[in-house]
CSV table of C-alpha atoms in Angstrom, one decimal:
chain,number,residue,atom,x,y,z
A,155,MET,CA,118.1,105.8,139.6
A,156,ASN,CA,115.0,106.3,141.1
A,157,MET,CA,112.2,108.0,139.1
A,158,ARG,CA,111.1,110.5,141.4
A,159,LYS,CA,114.9,112.0,142.3
A,160,ALA,CA,115.4,111.6,138.0
A,161,ALA,CA,112.2,114.0,137.4
A,162,VAL,CA,113.8,116.3,139.7
A,163,GLY,CA,115.2,119.5,137.5
A,164,PRO,CA,116.1,122.4,137.1
A,165,TYR,CA,111.7,122.4,136.7
A,166,GLY,CA,110.7,121.4,139.5
A,167,PHE,CA,107.9,119.5,137.9
A,168,ALA,CA,108.7,116.1,140.3
A,169,GLU,CA,104.8,116.0,141.8
A,170,THR,CA,102.9,116.8,138.2
A,171,LEU,CA,105.1,113.9,136.2
A,172,LEU,CA,103.5,111.0,135.6
A,173,CYS,CA,106.2,108.5,135.6
A,174,ASP,CA,106.4,103.9,136.2
A,175,ARG,CA,108.5,101.4,136.2
A,176,LEU,CA,108.0,98.2,135.2
A,177,ASP,CA,110.7,95.4,134.6
A,178,SER,CA,110.5,92.3,132.0
A,179,ARG,CA,107.8,90.4,134.1
A,180,ALA,CA,104.7,93.5,133.3
A,181,VAL,CA,105.1,94.1,137.4
A,182,LEU,CA,105.7,97.4,138.2
A,183,ILE,CA,108.2,98.6,140.5
A,184,SER,CA,107.1,101.9,141.2
A,185,VAL,CA,105.2,104.4,140.2
A,186,SER,CA,104.8,108.3,140.7
A,187,PRO,CA,102.5,109.7,143.4
A,188,ALA,CA,100.7,112.4,141.1
A,189,GLU,CA,100.6,108.6,138.2
A,190,ALA,CA,98.1,107.0,140.9
A,191,GLY,CA,96.5,109.7,142.2
A,192,LEU,CA,95.3,110.5,137.7
A,193,LEU,CA,94.0,106.1,138.8
A,194,GLY,CA,92.1,106.8,141.3
A,195,HIS,CA,94.8,105.0,143.7
A,196,SER,CA,97.0,105.9,146.3
A,197,ASP,CA,100.3,105.9,146.3
A,198,GLY,CA,102.5,103.3,147.7
A,199,VAL,CA,100.0,100.6,146.2
A,200,LEU,CA,101.1,99.7,142.8
A,201,THR,CA,103.6,98.7,143.6
A,202,GLY,CA,104.6,94.5,142.7
A,203,LEU,CA,101.4,94.3,141.4
A,204,ALA,CA,101.6,93.3,137.4
A,205,ALA,CA,101.1,96.4,135.3
A,206,ASP,CA,98.1,95.6,133.4
A,207,ARG,CA,96.4,97.4,136.4
A,208,LEU,CA,97.7,100.6,135.1
A,209,TYR,CA,97.3,100.0,130.8
A,210,ASP,CA,95.0,98.2,128.4
A,211,ALA,CA,96.2,94.5,126.6
A,212,ALA,CA,97.2,96.7,123.4
A,213,SER,CA,99.5,99.5,125.4
A,214,LEU,CA,101.2,96.5,127.6
A,215,ARG,CA,102.3,94.5,124.6
A,216,ARG,CA,103.7,96.6,123.2
A,217,LEU,CA,105.3,98.7,126.5
A,218,LEU,CA,106.7,94.7,127.1
A,219,ALA,CA,108.3,94.6,122.9
A,220,MET,CA,111.1,97.3,124.1
A,221,LEU,CA,111.5,96.0,126.7
A,222,SER,CA,113.3,92.9,124.1
A,223,GLU,CA,116.0,92.5,122.7
A,224,GLU,CA,113.8,93.9,119.8
A,225,GLY,CA,112.9,96.0,120.9
A,226,SER,CA,115.7,98.0,122.6
A,227,GLY,CA,116.9,101.1,121.3
A,228,GLY,CA,116.2,104.7,122.0
A,229,PRO,CA,113.9,106.8,124.0
A,230,SER,CA,109.8,106.9,121.5
A,231,ALA,CA,106.4,108.2,121.8
A,232,PHE,CA,103.7,106.6,122.0
A,233,PRO,CA,100.0,107.0,122.8
A,234,VAL,CA,99.1,104.7,125.7
A,235,THR,CA,95.7,103.2,127.0
A,236,MET,CA,95.8,104.2,131.3
A,237,LEU,CA,92.9,102.4,133.0
A,238,ARG,CA,91.8,104.4,137.0
A,239,ALA,CA,90.3,102.6,139.6
A,240,ASP,CA,87.3,102.9,138.5
A,241,GLY,CA,86.5,101.7,135.1
A,242,VAL,CA,87.7,104.8,133.7
A,243,ARG,CA,89.7,104.5,129.9
A,244,ILE,CA,92.8,107.5,130.1
A,245,GLU,CA,94.5,108.9,126.2
A,246,LEU,CA,98.2,110.1,127.1
A,247,MET,CA,100.7,110.1,125.3
A,248,ALA,CA,104.0,108.4,126.3
A,249,ILE,CA,108.1,108.3,125.8
A,250,ALA,CA,109.5,105.1,127.4
A,251,VAL,CA,113.5,104.5,128.6
A,252,ARG,CA,114.4,101.2,128.8
A,253,GLY,CA,117.0,100.2,131.5
A,254,GLY,CA,118.3,97.7,134.3
A,255,THR,CA,120.7,95.4,132.0
A,256,GLN,CA,120.7,92.8,130.2
A,257,GLU,CA,118.8,90.3,131.8
A,258,GLN,CA,117.0,92.4,134.2
A,259,PRO,CA,115.8,95.2,131.9
A,260,VAL,CA,113.8,97.9,133.1
A,261,LEU,CA,111.4,100.4,131.5
A,262,ASP,CA,110.6,103.9,132.7
A,263,VAL,CA,107.7,105.1,131.2
A,264,PHE,CA,107.0,109.0,131.4
A,265,LYS,CA,103.6,110.3,130.4
A,266,ALA,CA,102.8,114.1,130.7
A,267,PRO,CA,99.9,115.5,132.9
A,268,GLY,CA,96.0,115.3,130.5
A,269,LEU,CA,95.1,118.8,129.7
A,270,ASP,CA,91.5,118.0,130.7
A,271,THR,CA,90.9,114.4,130.3
A,272,GLU,CA,87.5,115.4,132.4
A,273,THR,CA,86.2,117.3,129.3
A,274,ALA,CA,87.5,115.1,127.1
A,275,PHE,CA,85.8,111.9,129.0
A,276,ARG,CA,83.2,113.6,128.9
A,277,GLY,CA,82.9,113.8,124.8
A,278,LEU,CA,83.8,110.4,124.5
A,279,VAL,CA,81.3,109.2,126.6
A,280,GLU,CA,78.8,111.4,124.6
A,281,SER,CA,80.0,109.9,121.0
A,282,ASN,CA,79.6,106.8,122.3
A,283,GLU,CA,75.9,107.6,123.2
A,284,ILE,CA,75.5,109.6,119.9
A,285,LEU,CA,76.8,106.2,118.5
A,286,TRP,CA,74.6,103.1,120.5
A,287,SER,CA,71.5,105.4,119.8
A,288,ILE,CA,72.3,105.0,115.9
A,289,ILE,CA,73.3,101.2,116.1
A,290,GLN,CA,70.1,100.1,118.5
A,291,LYS,CA,67.9,102.6,115.3
A,292,ALA,CA,69.6,100.8,112.5
A,293,ARG,CA,67.1,98.3,110.3
A,294,GLU,CA,69.8,96.7,109.5
A,295,ALA,CA,71.3,93.7,111.5
A,296,ILE,CA,73.9,94.8,113.7
A,297,TRP,CA,76.4,92.4,115.2
A,298,CYS,CA,79.7,92.1,116.5
A,299,ILE,CA,81.7,88.7,117.9
A,300,ARG,CA,84.3,89.7,120.6
A,301,PHE,CA,87.2,86.9,121.7
A,302,ASP,CA,87.3,87.0,124.7
A,303,ARG,CA,90.8,84.8,123.4
A,304,PRO,CA,91.9,86.8,120.9
A,305,VAL,CA,93.0,84.6,117.6
A,306,ASN,CA,96.0,84.4,116.1
A,307,VAL,CA,95.8,85.0,112.7
A,308,LYS,CA,99.5,84.3,112.2
A,309,LEU,CA,98.6,81.3,111.9
A,310,GLY,CA,97.7,78.8,109.3
A,311,VAL,CA,93.9,78.5,108.1
A,312,ASP,CA,92.8,75.0,109.9
A,313,GLU,CA,93.9,76.6,113.1
A,314,ILE,CA,92.6,79.5,112.7
A,315,VAL,CA,89.2,78.1,111.9
A,316,ASP,CA,89.9,76.0,115.3
A,317,GLN,CA,90.9,79.0,117.0
A,318,ILE,CA,87.9,81.4,116.3
A,319,PHE,CA,85.0,78.3,116.9
A,320,GLU,CA,87.1,77.2,119.9
A,321,HIS,CA,88.0,79.8,122.3
A,322,PRO,CA,85.8,82.3,124.4
A,323,ALA,CA,83.0,84.3,122.1
A,324,VAL,CA,80.4,86.4,123.3
A,325,TRP,CA,78.4,88.8,121.8
A,326,CYS,CA,78.7,92.2,121.9
A,327,MET,CA,77.2,95.9,120.0
A,328,CYS,CA,74.2,93.9,118.8
A,329,ASN,CA,70.8,95.3,117.8
A,330,THR,CA,67.4,94.9,118.0
A,331,ALA,CA,66.8,94.9,114.2
A,332,MET,CA,70.0,92.2,114.9
A,333,ALA,CA,67.8,90.4,118.0
A,334,ARG,CA,64.8,90.3,116.4
A,335,ALA,CA,66.7,88.5,113.2
A,336,TYR,CA,67.3,85.3,115.7
A,337,GLY,CA,63.4,85.4,116.7
A,338,LEU,CA,64.4,87.9,120.2
A,339,ARG,CA,62.6,90.2,121.4
A,340,ASP,CA,65.6,92.3,122.1
A,341,GLU,CA,69.7,92.9,122.2
A,342,ARG,CA,69.6,92.6,126.2
A,343,SER,CA,68.9,88.1,125.2
A,344,LEU,CA,72.8,89.3,122.8
A,345,ASN,CA,74.6,90.9,123.9
A,346,ASP,CA,77.7,89.3,126.6
A,347,HIS,CA,76.7,86.2,125.9
A,348,ASP,CA,77.5,83.1,124.4
A,349,VAL,CA,77.7,83.3,120.7
A,350,ARG,CA,77.9,79.4,119.9
A,351,PHE,CA,74.1,78.6,119.7
A,352,HIS,CA,73.2,81.2,117.4
A,353,TRP,CA,76.5,80.2,115.4
A,354,PRO,CA,77.2,77.2,115.5
A,355,ARG,CA,80.0,75.6,114.6
A,356,ASN,CA,79.4,73.4,111.5
A,357,THR,CA,80.1,73.0,107.5
A,358,VAL,CA,78.6,75.7,105.9
A,359,ASN,CA,79.7,78.0,108.9
A,360,GLU,CA,83.6,77.0,108.3
A,361,ALA,CA,83.2,78.1,104.5
A,362,PHE,CA,81.6,81.5,105.1
A,363,ILE,CA,84.8,82.0,107.9
A,364,ARG,CA,87.7,80.7,105.5
A,365,GLU,CA,86.0,82.6,103.2
A,366,VAL,CA,86.3,85.6,105.0
A,367,ILE,CA,90.0,85.1,105.9
A,368,ALA,CA,90.5,84.4,101.9
A,369,ASN,CA,89.4,87.7,102.3
A,370,GLY,CA,91.4,89.7,104.1
A,371,PHE,CA,88.7,90.0,107.1
A,372,GLN,CA,87.1,92.4,104.9
A,373,VAL,CA,83.9,90.5,102.6
A,374,GLU,CA,80.7,91.5,101.5
A,375,GLY,CA,77.5,88.8,100.9
A,376,ALA,CA,79.3,85.6,102.5
A,377,ILE,CA,77.0,82.5,103.7
A,378,SER,CA,76.6,81.4,107.6
A,379,GLU,CA,73.9,79.3,108.6
A,380,ASP,CA,72.6,80.7,111.8
A,381,ILE,CA,70.2,79.1,114.9
A,382,ARG,CA,66.8,81.2,116.1
A,383,HIS,CA,65.4,81.9,119.1
A,384,ASP,CA,63.9,78.4,118.2
A,385,GLY,CA,66.5,76.8,117.0
A,386,THR,CA,65.4,77.2,113.1
A,387,PRO,CA,68.6,77.0,111.1
A,388,VAL,CA,68.5,80.0,108.8
A,389,LEU,CA,70.4,81.4,105.8
A,390,MET,CA,72.0,84.3,106.3
A,391,GLU,CA,74.0,86.5,104.7
A,392,ASN,CA,77.0,88.5,105.9
A,393,ASP,CA,79.2,91.4,105.5
A,394,VAL,CA,82.3,91.2,108.0
A,395,ARG,CA,85.1,93.4,109.1
A,396,ALA,CA,87.7,92.1,111.5
A,397,ASP,CA,90.0,93.7,114.7
A,398,ILE,CA,93.0,93.3,114.4
A,399,ALA,CA,95.8,94.4,116.1
A,400,ASP,CA,99.8,92.8,117.1
A,401,GLY,CA,98.3,89.0,114.4
A,402,LYS,CA,95.4,88.5,116.4
A,403,LEU,CA,92.1,88.9,116.0
A,404,HIS,CA,89.3,91.1,118.9
A,405,ARG,CA,86.5,91.3,117.2
A,406,LEU,CA,84.5,89.9,114.3
A,407,TRP,CA,81.5,92.2,113.5
A,408,GLY,CA,79.6,93.3,111.1
A,409,THR,CA,76.3,93.3,109.5
A,410,LEU,CA,73.3,90.2,108.2
A,411,ARG,CA,70.2,89.5,106.9
A,412,GLU,CA,68.5,86.6,106.0
A,413,VAL,CA,68.8,84.7,102.3
A,414,LYS,CA,65.2,84.5,101.1
A,415,SER,CA,63.8,84.4,97.4
A,416,GLY,CA,63.2,87.4,95.3
A,417,GLY,CA,59.8,87.3,94.7
A,418,PHE,CA,59.2,86.4,92.0
A,419,GLY,CA,56.9,83.0,92.2
A,420,ALA,CA,58.4,79.1,92.1
A,421,GLN,CA,60.4,79.9,89.1
A,422,ALA,CA,62.4,83.0,90.7
A,423,GLU,CA,62.6,80.3,94.7
A,424,ARG,CA,63.8,77.6,92.2
A,425,ALA,CA,67.4,79.7,90.7
A,426,ASP,CA,67.5,81.0,94.0
A,427,TYR,CA,68.2,78.0,95.6
A,428,ALA,CA,69.9,76.4,92.6
A,429,ALA,CA,72.4,79.6,93.3
A,430,LEU,CA,72.8,79.0,96.8
A,431,ALA,CA,73.4,75.2,96.4
A,432,PHE,CA,76.6,75.9,94.4
A,433,GLU,CA,77.8,78.9,96.2
A,434,LEU,CA,77.5,75.9,99.5
A,435,LEU,CA,79.3,73.5,97.3
A,436,PRO,CA,82.4,71.8,98.6
A,437,MET,CA,84.5,71.4,95.2
A,438,PRO,CA,85.6,74.8,94.0
A,439,ALA,CA,83.1,75.7,91.1
A,440,CYS,CA,82.9,78.6,88.2
A,441,LEU,CA,80.0,79.5,85.7
A,442,ILE,CA,81.7,81.4,82.8
A,443,ARG,CA,79.9,82.8,79.3
A,444,SER,CA,80.6,82.1,76.0
A,445,ASP,CA,83.2,84.3,75.8
A,446,GLY,CA,85.5,83.9,78.6
A,447,THR,CA,84.1,86.4,81.1
A,448,VAL,CA,84.0,84.8,84.5
A,449,ILE,CA,80.2,85.1,85.4
A,450,THR,CA,80.5,83.8,89.2
A,451,GLU,CA,82.6,82.0,91.2
A,452,ASN,CA,81.7,79.5,94.3
A,453,ILE,CA,83.6,80.0,97.7
A,454,ALA,CA,85.7,76.8,97.0
A,455,TRP,CA,86.9,77.7,93.6
A,456,ARG,CA,87.7,81.0,95.9
A,457,LEU,CA,89.7,79.6,98.6
A,458,ALA,CA,91.3,76.7,96.8
A,459,PHE,CA,92.9,79.7,94.3
A,460,GLY,CA,92.4,83.0,95.4
A,461,PRO,CA,93.6,86.0,94.1
A,462,LEU,CA,94.2,83.1,90.5
A,463,ALA,CA,90.7,82.7,90.8
A,464,HIS,CA,90.3,84.4,86.9
A,465,VAL,CA,93.7,83.0,86.7
A,466,ALA,CA,92.3,79.1,86.8
A,467,ALA,CA,89.2,80.0,85.0
A,468,ARG,CA,90.9,81.4,82.3
A,469,MET,CA,93.0,78.0,82.0
A,470,ALA,CA,89.6,75.9,82.3
A,471,PHE,CA,87.1,78.0,79.3
A,472,ARG,CA,90.4,77.9,77.2
A,473,SER,CA,91.2,73.8,77.5
A,474,ALA,CA,87.1,73.1,77.1
A,475,GLY,CA,86.8,73.0,74.2
A,476,THR,CA,83.8,73.5,72.0
A,477,GLY,CA,81.9,70.4,72.1
A,478,GLU,CA,80.8,67.3,74.3
A,479,PRO,CA,81.6,67.4,77.9
A,480,ARG,CA,85.9,66.9,78.7
A,481,GLU,CA,87.8,66.5,81.1
A,482,ILE,CA,91.3,67.4,81.8
A,483,VAL,CA,94.5,67.7,83.9
A,484,LEU,CA,94.9,70.9,84.7
A,485,PRO,CA,97.9,72.9,86.8
A,486,LEU,CA,96.3,75.0,88.0
A,487,PRO,CA,97.8,77.7,90.5
A,488,LEU,CA,96.7,77.8,94.2
A,489,ALA,CA,96.3,80.5,96.9
A,490,SER,CA,99.7,80.0,98.6
A,491,GLY,CA,101.6,80.3,94.6
A,492,HIS,CA,102.4,77.0,94.4
A,493,THR,CA,100.5,74.9,91.8
A,494,GLN,CA,98.9,71.4,92.2
A,495,HIS,CA,96.7,69.4,88.9
A,496,HIS,CA,93.2,68.8,88.6
A,497,LEU,CA,91.5,67.4,87.1
A,498,VAL,CA,88.8,70.0,85.4
A,499,ALA,CA,85.5,69.1,84.6
A,500,CYS,CA,84.6,71.4,82.1
A,501,ARG,CA,80.2,71.4,79.8
A,502,TRP,CA,79.1,73.1,77.4
A,503,GLN,CA,74.5,74.1,79.2
A,504,SER,CA,72.2,76.2,76.2
A,505,VAL,CA,69.3,78.4,78.2
A,506,THR,CA,66.2,77.5,77.2
A,507,GLU,CA,64.2,79.9,79.3
A,508,GLN,CA,64.1,83.6,80.7
A,509,GLY,CA,65.6,84.0,83.9
A,510,ALA,CA,69.4,84.9,84.9
A,511,PHE,CA,71.2,85.5,81.2
A,512,ALA,CA,68.5,85.7,78.0
A,513,ALA,CA,67.2,82.4,75.8
A,514,GLY,CA,69.0,80.7,73.8
A,515,THR,CA,72.5,82.2,75.2
A,516,ALA,CA,75.6,79.2,77.0
A,517,TYR,CA,78.1,79.4,79.2
A,518,LEU,CA,80.7,77.1,80.3
A,519,THR,CA,80.5,75.1,83.9
A,520,VAL,CA,83.7,74.2,85.5
A,521,THR,CA,84.6,71.7,88.4
A,522,ALA,CA,88.0,71.4,89.8
A,523,ARG,CA,89.4,68.2,92.1
A,524,GLN,CA,92.9,68.1,92.6
A,525,LEU,CA,94.9,64.9,92.1
A,526,GLU,CA,97.3,63.9,94.8
A,527,THR,CA,101.0,64.2,93.6
A,528,GLU,CA,102.3,59.7,94.0
A,529,THR,CA,98.7,59.3,92.7
A,530,GLY,CA,96.6,60.9,90.2
A,531,ALA,CA,93.9,60.2,93.1
A,532,GLY,CA,91.4,62.7,92.9
A,533,THR,CA,90.7,64.3,97.1
């Protein structure tokens, strides 16, 4: 049935109804004159073109899902984002009705005309300008990485890491403070530029991304190694968030600050670098007080044991004894939920100087090396 005829009813709103039909290849079969006009196109010119001319990626994915076997069913209402010919995005509510045959399904998408799209758009522009002004004037460095090819976060960790470093990605929404952290005059030298020069793939940044993944893409104080404009490497501490939709990572964003000494002289500086070296140690490690309280765990420990990191630490503490250093084999719980034998090295240390701990106290250092199941060799 022709959509325009279907829309003509006792209320006579065919001329104002926004509607289109697309097939399973995401090709537009027809578009109503009212919808074409709203989006800045002449009647008839959109027929046969790809539906991404009218819908943003998220809306189109939802529509195509409704065309699939899993997405079949009765009419459903949902928001869609439509794209004008001049690039303006319009938010509307839609109702989709699946039709056609099982072999050749089609989807009719009906939208009510916006109440006051022009006013809503002006408000959106004003809000965006205010937000950008706030970002620009912030003293803390703000950054955002946009992936031109979204990253599939439903894959294994190694594959996610590979995609994050291999998929094309650019800086966006970086502010002046972020540019100056890299030795640049302003953000124009960052925004829309490739991220690889200032944020390359290396062992520190791979560990950084693995920590982000292990914490559900929401982490505070993760360490990355960035490159200033003059080529100088610098360690940065990042608070990170992510924009994930339908199992795809579209953007990583957050704030950063340079890792610096506490300003208390050579002793404090040595302590800072020692703490950083511990954090970046490739082998899982943790520090435990004499009462069994965990002081800190490094990145590798958190990645290996995930939400069960405290359980692994408690097992090591109970097996450490109170005397000489010892190495023991323990079945520790992995982040995956499985158990794997590890060679665990335990050593008690005494603090004789004032610093992070009170003089005269003791703490336990623990490292864990995973053993191969059959050979018992360390991995």
